[in-house]
Amino acid sequence: MRRLLRWLLPAALLLAALMLGVGAGSVAISPGETLSILSAALRGEAAAGSHAVILLSVRLPRVLCVALAGASLSLCGAAMQGLLRNPLADGSTLGVSSGASLGAVLSLAFGLRPPFWPEGGVMAMAMLFAFLSLVLILSLSLALDRSLQTGSIILLGVIFSMFATSCISLVTAFAGEKIKSITFWTMGSLSGSTYRDALVLCIALVLCGGVLLRFAPELNAFSMGEEEAAHLGVAVRGVKLTVLIAVSVLIGVCVSIGGTISFVGLVMPHMARMLSGPDHRRLLGASMVSGAIFLVLTDLVSRTIVSPMELPVGVVTSLIGAVAFVVLFRRTKGGRAA
Amino acid sequence: MRLTVENLSVSLSGHPVLREVSFTARGGEWWMVTGPNGAGKTTLLRAIARTVAYAGETTLDGHSLRSMRRGALARELGVLSQIHGDAGGQTVEEIVRLGRYARRTGLLFPRDPGEGEAVEAALAAAGLTELRGRRMADLSGGERQRVYLAQVIAQDPRVLLLDEPVNHLDLRHQQQLFQLLRAWLGQGDRLLISVVHDLSLAKKYGTHALLLSEGCPLGAGPLQEVLTDEALNAAWQMDVAGWMRSLAAVWDTPGTQA
């Protein structure tokens, strides 16, 4: 019974958040109507009425993308916090998100794209730069401080973020009329998402998320320290590299679709940890669900709070995240002093 | 079982820390690695456990440890180290369960059929059955060290490396831990190699000894032959036995102030 509840309750909450996300907005659509529109669409009937059009072609793809991006970012945060044994690790604090943005912006401004995958230029560049930033920051912090302490990694991540942001500004200055689409990447918004975006996010989440979930026991072992994990039989380098690649790809995909949405990955795993405990076999799943719910609700706020205008969701998450970051940082400092 | 170490040398950032150490250990033996500070004792254990780069060769029953996969190595060789990362939030049982990691098989959903049984036995052996649901952060230092001992017991290796296992433990827990280890050693073809600072403990529990000084081996073999008064005096450059006797003498004359 308890086991069942443990699965059913998050699923029900996620479903409720999704219903709220597609229903609420400048045009309110009741849950009953939402269901009938969805079932009609699933039966293959053409959308009839303005509500059906709004729901099916605007809100549903957006909410799906938001939920998938929330789940992905939160999962990445949880995995990195486990891997680096660092409560402040996340795509945004480690500079991965800004690195990915830089890649996306370079691709947009100068039309840089890999020859083997021209239409995926922005995405491929975002992924590549996400991975390169992660490798750069980790190797730099290793060179400066062999014990890979919390402080040095975060410091380098923040410095790298600033560096990447100035590079983006520099590129923007020379970008001419492409300025508008570039600004989008630096703010983070999922408005105008399509079903194609949702599909790409879904595939990325299934593949990379699957890899990360598979490594839950290894992440548990890492919590004792890397050397201890090796003593237990964990192939430390291989696991680390695989997890970092999966995280970079997932964050790269998220950034290429939604821009930099910071702090979801930092805050939500901590919330999830309070409910699920530190065991990664439960924590990773809990982080995904809570990340999805959180971002769906935040996105709802961002598009309704100053209606008919819309705030980029990244702005809202950053506002919430900045406060949460301070609280978390204080707590980790306090924990070490005690 | 036969563990051989041949001409093992380690340099850390350019400085030689361990020079040409060789010895052969067999099942049932308890090796005590001892020597003054900076002798390279911990480095020796880390080289055998392959967490530091080394020159030379280590073999177990003729198989080179260097070429083993991590998982295979962990099934043969366990390590109980002195300092552990902050496993704060996890429970005792979760930590002990991690010991079975290398026993899990299967690519997508690794499973270990013996996990439940082994974890129960290890918890019982270390006297932790009552504490199984407690969080690591809520335990005392002695209890925590027992959890890590239970973890290596669950791991069930044939060779166990211990790095100052009783450091920071009070007398009662020291005694408890050494008795547990002796019991573990007696349960089959097993080998213990431990770094110890306390020479009395080394002499009481060890069968063999390796004496190191500034990275060089001063002797390796049966304990009585290696830890002679002359060798100890040379290693520490003081009258070791005399000092230990004067410490022990305090207990024979009641009321004396040391």
Coordinates of C-alpha atoms in Angstrom, one line a residue:
Chain A
M1 CA 0.0 0.0 0.0
R2 CA 2.7 2.4 1.0
R3 CA 4.8 1.4 -2.0
L4 CA 1.8 2.0 -4.3
L5 CA 1.2 5.4 -2.7
R6 CA 4.8 6.3 -3.2
W7 CA 4.4 6.0 -6.9
L8 CA 0.8 7.1 -7.2
L9 CA 1.0 10.3 -5.3
P10 CA 3.8 11.9 -7.4
A11 CA 2.1 10.7 -10.6
A12 CA -1.2 12.3 -9.5
L13 CA 0.5 15.6 -8.6
L14 CA 2.3 15.7 -11.9
L15 CA -0.9 15.1 -13.8
A16 CA -2.7 17.8 -11.8
A17 CA 0.1 20.3 -12.5
L18 CA 0.0 19.4 -16.2
M19 CA -3.8 19.9 -16.3
L20 CA -3.5 23.2 -14.5
G21 CA -0.7 24.2 -16.9
V22 CA -2.8 23.6 -20.0
G23 CA -6.0 24.8 -18.5
A24 CA -5.0 28.1 -16.9
G25 CA -4.0 31.2 -18.7
S26 CA -5.5 34.3 -20.5
V27 CA -8.2 32.0 -21.7
A28 CA -9.3 29.6 -19.0
I29 CA -10.2 26.1 -20.1
S30 CA -11.9 23.8 -17.5
P31 CA -10.4 20.4 -16.7
G32 CA -13.5 18.7 -18.1
E33 CA -13.2 20.5 -21.4
T34 CA -9.5 19.8 -21.5
L35 CA -10.2 16.1 -21.2
S36 CA -12.8 16.1 -23.9
I37 CA -10.6 18.1 -26.3
L38 CA -7.7 15.7 -25.6
S39 CA -9.8 12.6 -26.1
A40 CA -11.2 14.0 -29.3
A41 CA -7.7 14.7 -30.6
L42 CA -6.5 11.3 -29.6
R43 CA -9.4 9.8 -31.6
G44 CA -8.1 11.7 -34.6
E45 CA -10.9 14.3 -34.9
A46 CA -9.9 17.7 -36.2
A47 CA -9.7 20.5 -33.6
A48 CA -13.0 22.4 -33.4
G49 CA -13.4 25.7 -31.6
S50 CA -10.9 28.3 -30.4
H51 CA -10.3 26.5 -27.1
A52 CA -9.3 23.3 -28.9
V53 CA -6.9 25.2 -31.1
I54 CA -5.3 27.1 -28.2
L55 CA -5.0 24.0 -26.2
L56 CA -3.6 21.7 -28.8
S57 CA -1.4 23.9 -30.9
V58 CA -0.1 26.4 -28.2
R59 CA -0.4 25.2 -24.6
L60 CA 0.0 21.4 -24.8
P61 CA 3.3 21.4 -26.7
R62 CA 4.6 24.2 -24.4
V63 CA 3.5 22.5 -21.2
L64 CA 5.0 19.2 -22.4
C65 CA 8.3 20.9 -23.2
V66 CA 8.3 22.7 -19.9
A67 CA 7.6 19.5 -17.9
L68 CA 10.3 17.5 -19.9
A69 CA 12.9 20.3 -19.5
G70 CA 12.1 20.6 -15.7
A71 CA 12.5 16.9 -15.3
S72 CA 15.8 16.9 -17.3
L73 CA 17.4 19.8 -15.6
S74 CA 16.4 18.6 -12.1
L75 CA 17.7 15.1 -12.9
C76 CA 21.0 16.6 -14.2
G77 CA 21.3 18.6 -11.0
A78 CA 20.7 15.6 -8.8
A79 CA 23.2 13.5 -10.7
M80 CA 25.9 16.1 -10.6
Q81 CA 25.4 16.8 -6.9
G82 CA 25.8 13.1 -6.3
L83 CA 28.8 12.7 -8.6
L84 CA 30.7 15.7 -7.2
R85 CA 29.5 15.3 -3.6
N86 CA 28.6 18.9 -3.8
P87 CA 25.2 20.3 -2.8
L88 CA 25.7 23.4 -5.0
A89 CA 26.5 21.5 -8.2
D90 CA 24.1 22.2 -11.1
G91 CA 24.2 23.1 -14.7
S92 CA 24.0 26.8 -13.9
T93 CA 26.4 27.0 -11.0
L94 CA 29.0 24.9 -12.9
G95 CA 28.8 27.1 -16.0
V96 CA 27.4 24.3 -18.2
S97 CA 24.3 26.2 -19.0
S98 CA 26.1 29.3 -20.0
G99 CA 28.6 27.3 -22.0
A100 CA 25.7 25.7 -23.8
S101 CA 24.2 29.1 -24.5
L102 CA 27.5 30.3 -25.8
G103 CA 27.5 27.4 -28.3
A104 CA 23.9 28.1 -29.3
V105 CA 24.6 31.8 -29.7
L106 CA 27.7 31.2 -31.8
S107 CA 25.7 28.9 -34.0
L108 CA 22.9 31.4 -34.4
A109 CA 25.1 34.4 -35.0
F110 CA 27.7 32.9 -37.4
G111 CA 25.7 30.0 -38.8
L112 CA 28.3 27.5 -37.3
R113 CA 26.9 24.0 -37.7
P114 CA 28.5 20.6 -37.9
P115 CA 28.7 19.3 -41.5
F116 CA 27.1 16.0 -40.7
W117 CA 24.0 17.4 -39.0
P118 CA 23.3 20.9 -40.5
E119 CA 19.7 21.3 -39.3
G120 CA 20.7 20.4 -35.8
G121 CA 23.4 23.1 -35.7
V122 CA 22.2 25.0 -32.6
M123 CA 21.5 21.8 -30.7
A124 CA 24.8 20.2 -31.6
M125 CA 26.8 23.3 -30.7
A126 CA 24.9 23.6 -27.4
M127 CA 25.7 20.0 -26.5
L128 CA 29.3 20.3 -27.5
F129 CA 29.9 23.5 -25.6
A130 CA 28.1 22.1 -22.5
F131 CA 30.4 19.2 -22.5
L132 CA 33.5 21.3 -23.2
S133 CA 32.6 23.7 -20.4
L134 CA 32.2 20.9 -17.9
V135 CA 35.5 19.3 -18.8
L136 CA 37.2 22.7 -18.7
I137 CA 35.9 23.7 -15.3
L138 CA 36.5 20.3 -13.8
S139 CA 40.1 20.0 -15.1
L140 CA 40.9 23.6 -14.1
S141 CA 39.6 23.0 -10.6
L142 CA 41.5 19.7 -10.4
A143 CA 44.7 21.6 -11.4
L144 CA 44.1 24.3 -8.9
D145 CA 42.9 22.1 -6.0
R146 CA 43.3 18.4 -6.1
S147 CA 40.8 17.7 -3.4
L148 CA 38.0 19.1 -5.7
Q149 CA 36.4 21.1 -2.9
T150 CA 33.0 22.6 -3.1
G151 CA 34.2 26.2 -3.0
S152 CA 36.8 25.9 -5.8
I153 CA 34.5 24.2 -8.3
I154 CA 31.6 26.6 -7.7
L155 CA 34.0 29.6 -7.9
L156 CA 35.4 28.4 -11.2
G157 CA 31.9 27.7 -12.5
V158 CA 30.8 31.2 -11.6
I159 CA 33.9 32.7 -13.2
F160 CA 33.4 30.6 -16.3
S161 CA 29.7 31.7 -16.4
M162 CA 30.7 35.3 -16.4
F163 CA 33.3 34.7 -19.1
A164 CA 30.7 32.9 -21.3
T165 CA 28.2 35.6 -20.7
S166 CA 30.6 38.3 -21.8
C167 CA 31.5 36.2 -24.8
I168 CA 27.7 36.1 -25.6
S169 CA 27.5 39.9 -25.2
L170 CA 30.5 40.3 -27.5
V171 CA 28.9 38.1 -30.1
T172 CA 25.6 39.8 -29.7
A173 CA 27.2 43.2 -30.4
F174 CA 28.3 41.9 -33.8
A175 CA 25.1 40.0 -34.5
G176 CA 23.1 42.7 -36.1
E177 CA 19.4 41.8 -36.7
K178 CA 19.9 38.3 -35.1
I179 CA 19.9 40.1 -31.7
K180 CA 16.4 39.2 -30.9
S181 CA 16.7 35.4 -31.3
I182 CA 20.0 35.5 -29.4
T183 CA 18.5 37.4 -26.4
F184 CA 16.0 34.6 -26.2
W185 CA 18.8 32.1 -25.3
T186 CA 20.2 34.2 -22.5
M187 CA 16.8 34.6 -20.8
G188 CA 15.3 31.1 -21.1
S189 CA 11.8 30.7 -22.3
L190 CA 9.7 27.9 -23.7
S191 CA 7.1 29.9 -25.4
G192 CA 6.5 28.9 -28.9
S193 CA 7.7 25.3 -28.3
T194 CA 6.5 22.7 -30.8
Y195 CA 5.6 19.0 -30.6
R196 CA 8.9 18.4 -32.4
D197 CA 10.8 20.1 -29.5
A198 CA 8.9 18.0 -27.1
L199 CA 9.8 14.8 -29.0
V200 CA 13.5 15.8 -29.1
L201 CA 13.4 16.5 -25.3
C202 CA 11.6 13.3 -24.7
I203 CA 14.1 11.2 -26.6
A204 CA 17.0 13.0 -24.9
L205 CA 15.5 12.4 -21.5
V206 CA 14.8 8.7 -22.2
L207 CA 18.3 8.1 -23.4
C208 CA 20.4 10.2 -21.1
G209 CA 18.0 9.9 -18.2
G210 CA 18.1 6.1 -18.6
V211 CA 21.9 6.2 -18.4
L212 CA 21.8 8.4 -15.3
L213 CA 19.1 6.2 -13.5
R214 CA 21.2 3.1 -14.4
F215 CA 24.1 4.7 -12.5
A216 CA 22.1 5.3 -9.3
P217 CA 24.0 2.6 -7.3
E218 CA 27.3 4.1 -8.5
L219 CA 26.3 7.6 -7.4
N220 CA 25.4 6.1 -4.0
A221 CA 28.9 4.7 -3.8
F222 CA 30.4 8.0 -4.8
S223 CA 28.8 9.6 -1.7
M224 CA 31.5 7.9 0.4
G225 CA 34.3 9.4 -1.6
E226 CA 35.9 8.5 -5.0
E227 CA 38.6 6.4 -3.6
E228 CA 36.2 4.5 -1.4
A229 CA 33.9 3.9 -4.4
A230 CA 36.9 2.5 -6.3
H231 CA 37.6 0.1 -3.3
L232 CA 34.0 -1.1 -3.6
G233 CA 34.6 -2.0 -7.3
V234 CA 33.2 1.1 -9.1
A235 CA 35.1 1.9 -12.3
V236 CA 35.4 5.5 -11.2
R237 CA 36.7 7.2 -14.3
G238 CA 34.3 5.4 -16.7
V239 CA 31.3 6.2 -14.5
K240 CA 32.3 9.8 -14.1
L241 CA 32.8 10.3 -17.8
T242 CA 29.6 8.6 -18.8
V243 CA 27.6 10.6 -16.3
L244 CA 29.2 13.9 -17.3
I245 CA 28.5 13.1 -21.0
A246 CA 24.9 12.2 -20.3
V247 CA 24.4 15.4 -18.3
S248 CA 26.0 17.6 -20.9
V249 CA 23.9 16.2 -23.7
L250 CA 20.7 16.6 -21.7
I251 CA 21.5 20.1 -20.6
G252 CA 22.7 21.0 -24.2
V253 CA 19.3 19.8 -25.6
C254 CA 17.4 21.7 -22.9
V255 CA 19.3 24.9 -23.5
S256 CA 19.0 24.6 -27.3
I257 CA 15.2 24.4 -26.9
G258 CA 14.5 26.5 -23.8
G259 CA 17.5 28.7 -23.3
T260 CA 19.2 28.9 -19.9
I261 CA 16.7 28.1 -17.3
S262 CA 18.8 28.3 -14.2
F263 CA 18.5 26.9 -10.7
V264 CA 15.9 24.2 -11.4
G265 CA 18.6 21.7 -11.2
L266 CA 20.1 23.3 -8.1
V267 CA 17.0 23.6 -5.9
M268 CA 14.7 20.8 -6.9
P269 CA 17.0 17.9 -6.0
H270 CA 17.2 19.3 -2.5
M271 CA 13.4 19.4 -2.2
A272 CA 13.2 15.9 -3.6
R273 CA 15.9 14.7 -1.1
M274 CA 13.7 15.8 1.8
L275 CA 11.0 13.5 0.6
S276 CA 12.9 10.5 -0.9
G277 CA 16.1 10.5 1.3
P278 CA 19.6 10.4 -0.1
D279 CA 19.4 7.0 -1.9
H280 CA 19.9 7.9 -5.6
R281 CA 17.6 5.0 -6.7
R282 CA 14.7 7.0 -5.3
L283 CA 16.2 10.5 -5.4
L284 CA 16.7 10.6 -9.2
G285 CA 13.1 9.7 -9.9
A286 CA 11.8 12.1 -7.3
S287 CA 14.0 14.9 -8.6
M288 CA 12.6 14.4 -12.1
V289 CA 8.9 14.5 -11.0
S290 CA 9.4 17.5 -8.7
G291 CA 11.4 19.3 -11.3
A292 CA 8.7 18.8 -13.9
I293 CA 6.0 20.0 -11.4
F294 CA 8.0 23.0 -10.4
L295 CA 8.8 24.2 -13.9
V296 CA 5.2 23.7 -15.1
L297 CA 4.0 25.9 -12.2
T298 CA 6.7 28.5 -12.6
D299 CA 6.0 28.7 -16.3
L300 CA 2.3 29.2 -15.5
V301 CA 3.3 32.0 -13.2
S302 CA 5.6 33.6 -15.7
R303 CA 2.9 33.8 -18.4
T304 CA 0.0 34.9 -16.2
I305 CA 1.5 37.2 -13.5
V306 CA 1.8 40.3 -15.8
S307 CA -0.7 39.1 -18.4
P308 CA -1.0 39.9 -21.3
M309 CA 2.8 40.3 -21.2
E310 CA 4.9 37.3 -20.6
L311 CA 8.1 37.0 -18.5
P312 CA 10.8 34.5 -19.6
V313 CA 10.5 31.5 -17.2
G314 CA 14.3 31.6 -16.7
V315 CA 13.8 35.0 -15.0
V316 CA 11.3 33.6 -12.6
T317 CA 13.4 30.5 -11.7
S318 CA 16.5 32.7 -11.2
L319 CA 14.6 34.9 -8.8
I320 CA 13.5 31.9 -6.8
G321 CA 16.8 30.1 -7.2
A322 CA 19.0 33.0 -6.1
V323 CA 17.3 33.1 -2.7
A324 CA 17.4 29.3 -2.4
F325 CA 21.1 29.3 -3.3
V326 CA 21.9 31.6 -0.4
V327 CA 19.9 29.5 2.0
L328 CA 21.6 26.3 0.8
F329 CA 25.0 27.8 0.8
R330 CA 24.5 29.0 4.4
R331 CA 23.3 25.6 5.4
T332 CA 26.3 23.7 3.9
K333 CA 28.7 26.2 5.6
G334 CA 26.9 25.8 8.9
G335 CA 27.0 22.0 8.5
R336 CA 30.8 22.0 8.0
A337 CA 31.4 24.3 11.0
A338 CA 29.4 22.1 13.3
Chain B
M1 CA 46.3 -17.9 -1.1
R2 CA 49.4 -16.0 -1.9
L3 CA 49.8 -12.2 -2.2
T4 CA 53.1 -11.1 -3.5
V5 CA 54.5 -7.6 -3.6
E6 CA 57.6 -7.2 -5.7
N7 CA 59.9 -4.1 -5.9
L8 CA 56.9 -1.8 -5.3
S9 CA 57.9 1.8 -5.6
V10 CA 55.7 4.9 -5.5
S11 CA 56.6 8.6 -6.2
L12 CA 54.2 11.3 -5.3
S13 CA 54.7 14.6 -7.3
G14 CA 58.3 13.7 -8.1
H15 CA 59.3 12.6 -4.6
P16 CA 59.9 8.9 -3.9
V17 CA 57.6 7.8 -1.1
L18 CA 58.1 4.1 -1.3
R19 CA 61.2 2.3 -2.5
E20 CA 61.5 -1.3 -3.6
V21 CA 59.2 -2.9 -1.1
S22 CA 58.8 -6.7 -1.5
F23 CA 57.1 -9.3 0.6
T24 CA 54.9 -12.4 0.3
A25 CA 51.8 -12.9 2.5
R26 CA 49.8 -16.1 2.8
G27 CA 46.3 -17.0 3.9
G28 CA 45.7 -16.9 7.7
E29 CA 48.4 -14.3 8.3
W30 CA 47.9 -10.9 9.9
W31 CA 50.5 -8.5 8.6
M32 CA 51.2 -5.3 10.6
V33 CA 52.7 -2.5 8.5
T34 CA 54.4 -0.1 10.9
G35 CA 57.0 2.6 11.0
P36 CA 57.5 6.3 12.0
N37 CA 55.4 9.1 10.4
G38 CA 56.0 9.5 6.7
A39 CA 57.3 6.0 6.3
G40 CA 54.9 5.3 3.4
K41 CA 52.6 2.9 5.2
T42 CA 49.3 4.3 3.9
T43 CA 50.9 4.7 0.4
L44 CA 51.7 1.0 0.4
L45 CA 48.1 0.1 1.0
R46 CA 46.9 2.5 -1.6
A47 CA 49.3 1.0 -4.1
I48 CA 48.1 -2.5 -3.4
A49 CA 44.5 -1.2 -3.7
R50 CA 45.5 0.5 -6.9
T51 CA 44.4 4.0 -5.9
V52 CA 47.9 5.4 -6.5
A53 CA 50.2 4.9 -9.5
Y54 CA 53.1 2.5 -8.7
A55 CA 56.1 0.7 -10.2
G56 CA 56.7 -2.9 -9.5
E57 CA 54.3 -5.9 -9.5
T58 CA 51.6 -7.1 -7.1
T59 CA 50.0 -10.5 -7.6
L60 CA 47.3 -12.6 -6.0
D61 CA 47.6 -16.3 -6.6
G62 CA 49.8 -15.5 -9.6
H63 CA 47.3 -13.1 -11.2
S64 CA 48.6 -9.5 -11.5
L65 CA 46.4 -7.1 -9.6
R66 CA 47.3 -4.3 -12.0
S67 CA 45.4 -6.0 -14.9
M68 CA 42.3 -6.8 -13.0
R69 CA 39.0 -5.0 -13.6
R70 CA 37.8 -2.8 -10.6
G71 CA 34.9 -5.2 -9.9
A72 CA 37.1 -8.3 -9.9
L73 CA 39.6 -6.6 -7.7
A74 CA 36.9 -5.6 -5.2
R75 CA 35.8 -9.2 -4.9
E76 CA 39.3 -10.2 -3.9
L77 CA 40.4 -7.2 -1.9
G78 CA 38.6 -4.9 0.5
V79 CA 39.8 -1.7 2.1
L80 CA 38.9 -0.1 5.4
S81 CA 40.3 3.4 5.3
Q82 CA 40.8 5.9 8.0
I83 CA 39.0 8.9 6.5
H84 CA 35.6 8.6 4.9
G85 CA 33.6 11.0 2.8
D86 CA 30.5 12.5 4.3
A87 CA 27.9 9.7 3.9
G88 CA 25.7 11.8 6.3
G89 CA 22.2 11.2 5.0
Q90 CA 22.4 7.5 4.3
T91 CA 21.3 4.8 6.7
V92 CA 23.6 2.2 8.2
E93 CA 21.9 -0.5 6.1
E94 CA 22.3 1.5 2.9
I95 CA 26.0 1.9 3.5
V96 CA 26.5 -1.8 4.3
R97 CA 24.5 -2.7 1.2
L98 CA 27.0 -0.7 -0.9
G99 CA 29.6 -3.4 0.0
R100 CA 27.8 -5.8 -2.3
Y101 CA 28.3 -3.5 -5.3
A102 CA 31.0 -5.7 -6.9
R103 CA 28.9 -8.8 -6.4
R104 CA 26.0 -7.6 -8.6
T105 CA 25.8 -9.0 -12.1
G106 CA 23.8 -7.9 -15.1
L107 CA 24.3 -5.0 -17.5
L108 CA 21.0 -3.2 -17.3
F109 CA 19.5 -4.2 -13.9
P110 CA 22.4 -5.6 -11.9
R111 CA 21.3 -7.9 -9.1
D112 CA 23.1 -9.9 -6.4
P113 CA 21.1 -12.9 -5.1
G114 CA 23.2 -13.2 -2.0
E115 CA 22.8 -9.5 -1.0
G116 CA 20.1 -9.8 1.7
E117 CA 21.8 -12.7 3.5
A118 CA 25.3 -11.2 3.3
V119 CA 24.1 -7.8 4.6
E120 CA 22.3 -9.5 7.5
A121 CA 25.3 -11.5 8.4
A122 CA 27.6 -8.4 8.2
L123 CA 25.3 -6.3 10.4
A124 CA 25.1 -9.1 12.9
A125 CA 28.9 -9.6 13.0
A126 CA 29.5 -5.9 13.6
G127 CA 26.7 -5.7 16.2
L128 CA 24.7 -3.2 14.1
T129 CA 21.4 -5.0 13.6
E130 CA 19.7 -2.6 16.1
L131 CA 21.2 0.4 14.4
R132 CA 20.4 -0.5 10.8
G133 CA 17.8 2.2 10.2
R134 CA 19.9 5.0 11.8
R135 CA 21.4 7.8 9.7
M136 CA 25.2 7.8 9.5
A137 CA 25.3 11.5 10.6
D138 CA 23.6 10.5 13.9
L139 CA 26.3 7.9 14.9
S140 CA 29.4 8.3 17.0
G141 CA 32.8 7.8 15.5
G142 CA 33.1 4.3 16.8
E143 CA 29.8 3.2 15.5
R144 CA 30.5 4.7 12.1
Q145 CA 33.8 2.8 11.9
R146 CA 31.9 -0.4 12.7
V147 CA 29.5 0.4 9.8
Y148 CA 32.4 0.6 7.4
L149 CA 33.8 -2.6 8.9
A150 CA 30.4 -4.2 8.2
Q151 CA 30.5 -2.9 4.7
V152 CA 33.8 -4.7 4.0
I153 CA 32.5 -7.8 5.7
A154 CA 29.6 -7.8 3.3
Q155 CA 31.9 -7.2 0.4
D156 CA 33.5 -10.5 1.5
P157 CA 37.0 -10.1 0.0
R158 CA 39.8 -12.6 0.7
V159 CA 42.3 -9.9 1.5
L160 CA 41.5 -7.0 3.7
L161 CA 43.6 -3.8 3.9
L162 CA 43.2 -1.6 7.0
D163 CA 44.5 1.8 7.4
E164 CA 44.8 2.6 11.1
P165 CA 41.4 1.1 11.8
V166 CA 41.4 2.1 15.4
N167 CA 42.5 5.7 15.0
H168 CA 40.1 8.0 16.9
L169 CA 38.5 5.0 18.6
D170 CA 38.3 4.7 22.4
L171 CA 39.9 1.7 24.2
R172 CA 36.7 -0.3 24.3
H173 CA 36.0 0.1 20.6
Q174 CA 39.7 -0.6 19.8
Q175 CA 39.4 -3.9 21.6
Q176 CA 36.1 -4.7 20.0
L177 CA 37.3 -4.0 16.5
F178 CA 40.5 -6.0 16.8
Q179 CA 38.5 -9.0 18.2
L180 CA 36.1 -8.7 15.3
L181 CA 39.0 -8.6 12.8
R182 CA 40.6 -11.7 14.4
A183 CA 37.3 -13.5 14.2
W184 CA 37.0 -12.5 10.5
L185 CA 40.5 -13.8 9.8
G186 CA 39.7 -17.1 11.3
Q187 CA 36.8 -17.8 9.0
G188 CA 38.6 -19.3 6.0
D189 CA 41.5 -18.6 3.6
R190 CA 41.8 -14.9 4.4
L191 CA 44.6 -12.3 4.8
L192 CA 44.7 -9.1 6.8
I193 CA 47.2 -6.3 6.2
S194 CA 46.9 -3.4 8.5
V195 CA 48.7 -0.2 9.1
V196 CA 49.0 0.4 12.9
H197 CA 50.7 3.1 14.9
D198 CA 50.4 1.4 18.2
L199 CA 53.2 -1.1 18.5
S200 CA 51.6 -2.9 21.4
L201 CA 48.5 -3.7 19.3
A202 CA 50.8 -4.7 16.5
K203 CA 52.7 -7.2 18.7
K204 CA 49.5 -8.5 20.3
Y205 CA 47.5 -9.3 17.2
G206 CA 50.0 -9.5 14.3
T207 CA 51.6 -12.7 13.0
H208 CA 53.9 -11.0 10.5
A209 CA 55.3 -7.5 10.1
L210 CA 56.6 -5.0 7.6
L211 CA 58.8 -2.3 9.1
L212 CA 59.2 0.8 7.0
S213 CA 61.3 3.9 7.5
E214 CA 61.2 6.8 5.0
G215 CA 59.9 4.6 2.3
C216 CA 62.5 1.9 2.7
P217 CA 61.7 -1.6 4.0
L218 CA 63.8 -2.4 7.2
G219 CA 62.4 -5.9 7.4
A220 CA 59.5 -8.1 6.3
G221 CA 58.5 -11.5 7.7
P222 CA 57.4 -13.2 10.9
L223 CA 56.6 -10.5 13.5
Q224 CA 59.1 -11.7 16.1
E225 CA 62.0 -11.6 13.6
V226 CA 61.1 -8.2 12.2
L227 CA 60.0 -6.1 15.2
T228 CA 63.2 -6.7 17.2
D229 CA 64.4 -4.2 19.7
E230 CA 67.3 -3.2 17.5
A231 CA 65.2 -2.8 14.3
L232 CA 62.6 -0.7 16.2
N233 CA 65.3 1.5 17.8
A234 CA 66.9 2.1 14.4
A235 CA 63.5 3.0 12.8
W236 CA 62.4 5.4 15.5
Q237 CA 65.9 6.4 16.6
M238 CA 65.0 6.0 20.3
D239 CA 64.8 3.3 22.9
V240 CA 61.4 2.0 21.8
A241 CA 61.1 -1.0 24.1
G242 CA 62.4 1.0 27.1
W243 CA 59.8 3.7 26.5
M244 CA 57.0 1.1 26.1
R245 CA 58.0 -0.7 29.3
S246 CA 58.1 2.6 31.2
L247 CA 54.6 3.3 30.0
A248 CA 53.4 -0.1 31.0
A249 CA 55.1 0.1 34.4
V250 CA 52.7 2.8 35.4
W251 CA 50.0 0.2 35.8
D252 CA 52.0 -2.0 38.1
T253 CA 52.6 0.6 40.8
P254 CA 49.2 2.0 42.0
G255 CA 49.1 5.7 42.7
T256 CA 52.2 6.8 40.8
Q257 CA 52.0 9.9 38.8
A258 CA 53.7 9.4 35.4

